[in-house]
């Protein structure tokens, strides 16, 4: 949890979970400052674990009685979709080839014709920070 707290910019996802948004921003900032590839990949894995735990702690409305367009249900779906895109970022090394393959994997997984869904765009921000040279 300490690494998550250490893991700053403002993102705009389709969901409004401020803890998840702030943690994603912190992750991106840390990735941009870290030149050690192993540490960068560890930050990413820690963030994935945070998302997993976050999804398991968010209360969702009763599916039997809640309308499909209920804001809490929409937010949960959006967060789940974002988690799915972030989990497509699977690397053992960071290089041009793995970054490009991962980018294509995310692009091919999006469900919107002619562009990426907002959750995929946010996952791409993490990928770009992971794949970009550091800006120490």
Short mmCIF file of C-alpha atoms in Angstrom, two decimals:
data_model
loop_
_atom_site.label_atom_id
_atom_site.label_comp_id
_atom_site.label_asym_id
_atom_site.label_seq_id
_atom_site.Cartn_x
_atom_site.Cartn_y
_atom_site.Cartn_z
CA UNK A 1 0.00 0.00 0.00
CA UNK A 2 2.94 2.31 0.66
CA UNK A 3 4.07 2.01 -2.96
CA UNK A 4 0.57 2.95 -4.07
CA UNK A 5 0.69 6.06 -1.90
CA UNK A 6 4.10 6.89 -3.32
CA UNK A 7 2.97 6.19 -6.74
CA UNK A 8 0.70 12.96 -9.95
CA UNK A 9 -1.43 14.95 -13.30
CA UNK A 10 -5.20 14.67 -13.57
CA UNK A 11 -6.83 11.99 -15.73
CA UNK A 12 -10.39 11.84 -16.94
CA UNK A 13 -11.81 8.34 -16.99
CA UNK A 14 -15.39 7.36 -17.58
CA UNK A 15 -15.62 6.59 -13.87
CA UNK A 16 -15.20 9.08 -11.03
CA UNK A 17 -13.40 7.01 -8.42
CA UNK A 18 -10.99 9.65 -7.12
CA UNK A 19 -8.66 7.16 -5.43
CA UNK A 20 -8.21 5.20 -8.66
CA UNK A 21 -7.73 8.40 -10.68
CA UNK A 22 -5.16 9.80 -8.27
CA UNK A 23 -3.28 6.51 -8.08
CA UNK A 24 -3.15 6.25 -11.89
CA UNK A 25 -1.78 9.78 -12.09
CA UNK A 26 0.81 8.97 -9.45
CA UNK A 27 1.81 5.80 -11.28
CA UNK A 28 2.34 7.75 -14.51
CA UNK A 29 4.47 10.34 -12.70
CA UNK A 30 6.59 7.62 -11.11
CA UNK A 31 7.04 5.78 -14.40
CA UNK A 32 8.20 9.00 -16.03
CA UNK A 33 10.87 9.53 -13.36
CA UNK A 34 12.18 5.98 -13.04
CA UNK A 35 14.95 4.71 -15.36
CA UNK A 36 15.18 1.23 -13.86
CA UNK A 37 13.09 -1.10 -16.03
CA UNK A 38 12.57 -3.64 -13.27
CA UNK A 39 11.27 -0.93 -10.93
CA UNK A 40 8.95 0.42 -13.65
CA UNK A 41 7.48 -3.02 -14.21
CA UNK A 42 7.08 -3.49 -10.44
CA UNK A 43 5.18 -0.18 -10.21
CA UNK A 44 2.85 -1.43 -12.95
CA UNK A 45 2.27 -4.75 -11.19
CA UNK A 46 1.57 -2.95 -7.92
CA UNK A 47 -0.99 -0.77 -9.70
CA UNK A 48 -2.64 -3.84 -11.21
CA UNK A 49 -2.92 -5.33 -7.72
CA UNK A 50 -4.40 -2.04 -6.47
CA UNK A 51 -7.05 -2.17 -9.24
CA UNK A 52 -7.89 -5.77 -8.40
CA UNK A 53 -8.33 -4.89 -4.72
CA UNK A 54 -10.28 -1.74 -5.61
CA UNK A 55 -12.75 -3.70 -7.73
CA UNK A 56 -13.26 -6.14 -4.88
CA UNK A 57 -14.04 -3.38 -2.37
CA UNK A 58 -16.46 -1.26 -4.41
CA UNK A 59 -20.10 -1.92 -3.60
CA UNK A 60 -22.25 -2.55 -6.62
CA UNK A 61 -26.03 -2.29 -6.59
CA UNK A 62 -28.20 -5.39 -6.61
CA UNK A 63 -28.26 -6.48 -10.25
CA UNK A 64 -31.75 -7.94 -9.95
CA UNK A 65 -33.36 -4.64 -8.92
CA UNK A 66 -31.04 -1.99 -10.37
CA UNK A 67 -31.73 -0.51 -13.81
CA UNK A 68 -29.01 -1.14 -16.38
CA UNK A 69 -28.26 2.58 -16.71
CA UNK A 70 -27.89 3.23 -12.95
CA UNK A 71 -24.83 5.49 -12.38
CA UNK A 72 -23.22 3.17 -9.80
CA UNK A 73 -23.56 0.21 -12.14
CA UNK A 74 -22.18 2.21 -15.07
CA UNK A 75 -19.23 3.30 -12.95
CA UNK A 76 -18.48 -0.27 -11.89
CA UNK A 77 -18.63 -1.46 -15.51
CA UNK A 78 -16.31 1.33 -16.58
CA UNK A 79 -13.81 0.54 -13.83
CA UNK A 80 -13.93 -3.15 -14.75
CA UNK A 81 -13.30 -2.31 -18.40
CA UNK A 82 -10.38 -0.06 -17.44
CA UNK A 83 -8.93 -2.87 -15.32
CA UNK A 84 -9.19 -5.20 -18.33
CA UNK A 85 -7.26 -2.77 -20.55
CA UNK A 86 -4.55 -2.19 -17.93
CA UNK A 87 -4.16 -5.95 -17.58
CA UNK A 88 -3.39 -6.18 -21.30
CA UNK A 89 -0.10 -4.46 -20.47
CA UNK A 90 1.98 -7.57 -19.85
CA UNK A 91 5.73 -7.23 -20.31
CA UNK A 92 8.90 -8.81 -19.05
CA UNK A 93 11.02 -6.18 -20.76
CA UNK A 94 10.40 -2.68 -22.07
CA UNK A 95 11.51 -2.16 -25.66
CA UNK A 96 10.07 -0.83 -28.91
CA UNK A 97 8.77 -4.23 -29.96
CA UNK A 98 6.93 -5.07 -26.72
CA UNK A 99 5.54 -1.55 -26.47
CA UNK A 100 4.19 -1.67 -30.03
CA UNK A 101 2.68 -5.15 -29.57
CA UNK A 102 0.97 -4.03 -26.37
CA UNK A 103 -0.37 -0.88 -28.03
CA UNK A 104 -1.84 -2.96 -30.86
CA UNK A 105 -3.31 -5.43 -28.34
CA UNK A 106 -5.14 -2.61 -26.56
CA UNK A 107 -6.28 -1.00 -29.83
CA UNK A 108 -7.60 -4.33 -31.10
CA UNK A 109 -9.50 -4.94 -27.86
CA UNK A 110 -11.48 -1.71 -27.87
CA UNK A 111 -15.18 -1.91 -28.56
CA UNK A 112 -15.70 1.41 -30.33
CA UNK A 113 -15.48 1.75 -34.12
CA UNK A 114 -13.18 4.52 -35.23
CA UNK A 115 -11.48 5.12 -31.91
CA UNK A 116 -10.61 3.95 -28.46
CA UNK A 117 -13.04 3.90 -25.58
CA UNK A 118 -12.07 6.27 -22.72
CA UNK A 119 -10.89 3.40 -20.52
CA UNK A 120 -8.52 2.21 -23.27
CA UNK A 121 -7.22 5.76 -23.74
CA UNK A 122 -6.35 5.89 -20.05
CA UNK A 123 -4.61 2.51 -20.19
CA UNK A 124 -2.62 3.84 -23.17
CA UNK A 125 -1.44 6.75 -21.01
CA UNK A 126 0.06 4.23 -18.61
CA UNK A 127 1.61 2.30 -21.49
CA UNK A 128 3.09 5.49 -22.95
CA UNK A 129 4.61 6.44 -19.60
CA UNK A 130 5.99 2.93 -19.22
CA UNK A 131 7.50 2.94 -22.71
CA UNK A 132 8.80 6.51 -22.78
CA UNK A 133 12.34 7.41 -21.80
CA UNK A 134 12.56 8.94 -18.35
CA UNK A 135 12.45 12.70 -17.92
CA UNK A 136 14.50 12.89 -14.73
#
